[in-house]
PDB file of C-alpha atoms in Angstrom:
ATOM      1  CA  UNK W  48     -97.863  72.758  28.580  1.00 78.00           C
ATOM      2  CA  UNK W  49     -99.673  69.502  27.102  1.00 78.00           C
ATOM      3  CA  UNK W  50    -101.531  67.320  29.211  1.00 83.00           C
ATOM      4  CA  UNK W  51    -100.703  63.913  28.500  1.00 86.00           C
ATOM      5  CA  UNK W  52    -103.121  61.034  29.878  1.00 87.00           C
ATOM      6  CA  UNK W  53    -102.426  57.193  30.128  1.00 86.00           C
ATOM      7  CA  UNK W  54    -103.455  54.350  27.946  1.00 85.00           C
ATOM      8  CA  UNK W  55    -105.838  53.573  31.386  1.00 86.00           C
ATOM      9  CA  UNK W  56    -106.847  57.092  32.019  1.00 90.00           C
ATOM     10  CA  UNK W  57    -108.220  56.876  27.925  1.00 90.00           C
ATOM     11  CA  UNK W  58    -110.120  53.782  28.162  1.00 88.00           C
ATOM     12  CA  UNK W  59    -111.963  54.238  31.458  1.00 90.00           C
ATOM     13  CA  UNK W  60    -112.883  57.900  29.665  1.00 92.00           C
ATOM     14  CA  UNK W  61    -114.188  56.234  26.702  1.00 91.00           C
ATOM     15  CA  UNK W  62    -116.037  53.701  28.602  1.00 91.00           C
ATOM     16  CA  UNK W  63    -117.625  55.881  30.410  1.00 92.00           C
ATOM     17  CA  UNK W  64    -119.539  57.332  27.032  1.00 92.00           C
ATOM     18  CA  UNK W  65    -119.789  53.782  25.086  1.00 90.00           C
ATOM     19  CA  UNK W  66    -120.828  51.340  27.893  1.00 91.00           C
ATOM     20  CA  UNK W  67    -122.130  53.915  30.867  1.00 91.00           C
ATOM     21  CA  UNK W  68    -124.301  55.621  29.267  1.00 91.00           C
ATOM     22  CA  UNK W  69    -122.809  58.880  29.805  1.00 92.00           C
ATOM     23  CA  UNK W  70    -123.183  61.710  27.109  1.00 93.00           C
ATOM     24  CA  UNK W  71    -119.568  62.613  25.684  1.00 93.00           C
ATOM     25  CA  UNK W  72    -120.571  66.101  26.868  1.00 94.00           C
ATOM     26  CA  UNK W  73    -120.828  65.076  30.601  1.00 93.00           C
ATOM     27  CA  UNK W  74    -117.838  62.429  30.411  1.00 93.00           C
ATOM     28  CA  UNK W  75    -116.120  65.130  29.584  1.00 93.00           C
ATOM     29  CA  UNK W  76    -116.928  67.771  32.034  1.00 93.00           C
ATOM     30  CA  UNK W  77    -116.924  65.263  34.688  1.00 92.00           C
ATOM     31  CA  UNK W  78    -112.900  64.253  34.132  1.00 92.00           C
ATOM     32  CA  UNK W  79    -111.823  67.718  32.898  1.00 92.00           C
ATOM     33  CA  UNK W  80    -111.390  67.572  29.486  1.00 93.00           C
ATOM     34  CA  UNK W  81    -112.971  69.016  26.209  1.00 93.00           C
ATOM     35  CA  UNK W  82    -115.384  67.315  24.543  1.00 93.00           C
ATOM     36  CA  UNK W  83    -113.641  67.141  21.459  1.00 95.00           C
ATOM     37  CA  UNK W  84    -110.626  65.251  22.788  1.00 93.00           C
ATOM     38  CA  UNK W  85    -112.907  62.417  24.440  1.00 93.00           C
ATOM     39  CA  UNK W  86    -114.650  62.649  20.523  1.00 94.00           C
ATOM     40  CA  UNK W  87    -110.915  62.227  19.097  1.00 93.00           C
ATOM     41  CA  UNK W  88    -110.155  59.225  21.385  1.00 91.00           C
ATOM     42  CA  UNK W  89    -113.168  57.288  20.952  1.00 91.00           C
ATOM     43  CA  UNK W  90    -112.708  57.759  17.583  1.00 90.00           C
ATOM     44  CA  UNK W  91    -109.436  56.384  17.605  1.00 87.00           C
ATOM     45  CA  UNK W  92    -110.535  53.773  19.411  1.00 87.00           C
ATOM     46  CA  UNK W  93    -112.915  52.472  17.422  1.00 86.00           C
ATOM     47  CA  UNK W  94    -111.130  52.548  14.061  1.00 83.00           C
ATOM     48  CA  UNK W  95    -108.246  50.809  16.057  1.00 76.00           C
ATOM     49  CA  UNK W  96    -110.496  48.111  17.340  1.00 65.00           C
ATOM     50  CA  UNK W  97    -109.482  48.641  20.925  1.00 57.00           C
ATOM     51  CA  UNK W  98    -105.281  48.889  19.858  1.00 63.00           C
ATOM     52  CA  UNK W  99    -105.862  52.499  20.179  1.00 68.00           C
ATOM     53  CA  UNK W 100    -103.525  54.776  22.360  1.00 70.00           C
ATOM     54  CA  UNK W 101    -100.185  52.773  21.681  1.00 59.00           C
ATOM     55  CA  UNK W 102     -97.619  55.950  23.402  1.00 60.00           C
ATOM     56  CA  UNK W 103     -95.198  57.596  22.137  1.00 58.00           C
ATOM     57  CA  UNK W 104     -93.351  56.178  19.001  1.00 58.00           C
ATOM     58  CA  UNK W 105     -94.871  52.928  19.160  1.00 66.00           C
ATOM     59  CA  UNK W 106     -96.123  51.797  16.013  1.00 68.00           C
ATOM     60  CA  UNK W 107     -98.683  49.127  15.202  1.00 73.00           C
ATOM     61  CA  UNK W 108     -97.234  45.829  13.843  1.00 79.00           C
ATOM     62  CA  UNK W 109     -98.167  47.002  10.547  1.00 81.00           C
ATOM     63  CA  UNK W 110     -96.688  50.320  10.478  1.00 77.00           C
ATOM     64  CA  UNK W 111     -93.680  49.118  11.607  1.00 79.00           C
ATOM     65  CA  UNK W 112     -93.214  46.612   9.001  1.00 87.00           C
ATOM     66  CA  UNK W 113     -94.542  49.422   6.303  1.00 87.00           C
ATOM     67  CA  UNK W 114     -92.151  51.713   7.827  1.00 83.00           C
ATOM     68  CA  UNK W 115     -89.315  48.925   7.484  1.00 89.00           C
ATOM     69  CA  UNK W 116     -90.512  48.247   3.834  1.00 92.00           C
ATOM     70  CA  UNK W 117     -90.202  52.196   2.723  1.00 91.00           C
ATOM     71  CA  UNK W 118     -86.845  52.127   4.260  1.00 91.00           C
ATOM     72  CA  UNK W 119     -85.237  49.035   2.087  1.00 94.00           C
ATOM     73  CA  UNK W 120     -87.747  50.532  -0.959  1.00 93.00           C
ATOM     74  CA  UNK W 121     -85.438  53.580  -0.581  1.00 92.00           C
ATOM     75  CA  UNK W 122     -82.260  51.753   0.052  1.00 93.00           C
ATOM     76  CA  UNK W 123     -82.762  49.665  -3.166  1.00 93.00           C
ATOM     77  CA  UNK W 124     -83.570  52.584  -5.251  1.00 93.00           C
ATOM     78  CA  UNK W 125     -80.317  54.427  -4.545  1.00 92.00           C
ATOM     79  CA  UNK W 126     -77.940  51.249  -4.933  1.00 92.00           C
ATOM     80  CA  UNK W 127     -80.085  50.505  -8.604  1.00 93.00           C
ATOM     81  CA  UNK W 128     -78.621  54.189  -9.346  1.00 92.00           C
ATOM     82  CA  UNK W 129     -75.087  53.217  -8.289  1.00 92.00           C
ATOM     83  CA  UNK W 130     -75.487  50.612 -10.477  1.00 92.00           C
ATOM     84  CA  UNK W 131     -76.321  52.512 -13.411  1.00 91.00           C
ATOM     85  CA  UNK W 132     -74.174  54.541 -13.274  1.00 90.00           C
ATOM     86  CA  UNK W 133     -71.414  52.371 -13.221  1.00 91.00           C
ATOM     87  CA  UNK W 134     -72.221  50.879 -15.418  1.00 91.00           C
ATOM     88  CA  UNK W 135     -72.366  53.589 -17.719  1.00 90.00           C
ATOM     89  CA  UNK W 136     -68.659  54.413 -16.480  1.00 89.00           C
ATOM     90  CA  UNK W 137     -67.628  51.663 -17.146  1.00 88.00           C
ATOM     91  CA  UNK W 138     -68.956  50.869 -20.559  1.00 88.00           C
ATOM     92  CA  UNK W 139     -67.128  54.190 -21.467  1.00 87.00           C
ATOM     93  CA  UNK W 140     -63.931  53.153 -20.477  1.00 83.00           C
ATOM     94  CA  UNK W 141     -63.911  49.687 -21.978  1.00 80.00           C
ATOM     95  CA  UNK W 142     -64.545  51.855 -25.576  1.00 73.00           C
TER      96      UNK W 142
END
């Protein structure tokens, strides 16, 4: 089974390496963990400018609106080909 670790349990990690001084290494050891997945969050955390580690399903603000924008993108594309082809069916039975 998957550990899973809070939003807290992350940052207090992280900080640990970035304002402690500790290697990532040690952090590691110290709370249990590989070193790799206190590499992985700090990562995250850094390219997410400290909005990492959002939980399950939770997008940013700008995924969700991305996410909303595919969704009409898609929506729109299937009632343009409705449209089409009624017209086409319709053109044919006006001949």
């Amino acid at each position: 089974m998957r550990r899973e670790f809070s939003k807290e349990f992350k940052r207090d990690a992280i900080s640990l390496v970035l304002e402690q001084g500790y290697s990532r290494i040690e952090a590691a050891s110290s709370l249990g963990l590989h070193s790799s997945v206190l590499s992985r969050w700090i990562r995250e955390y850094e390219a997410d400018a400290g909005d990492a580690f959002r939980g399950k399903g939770k997008l940013r603000p700008e995924q969700e609106e991305l996410r909303q924008l595919r969704e009409e993108n898609k929506r729109l594309k299937m009632e343009k080909e409705i449209l089409k082809k009624a017209a086409v069916f319709f053109a044919k039975e006006t001949k």
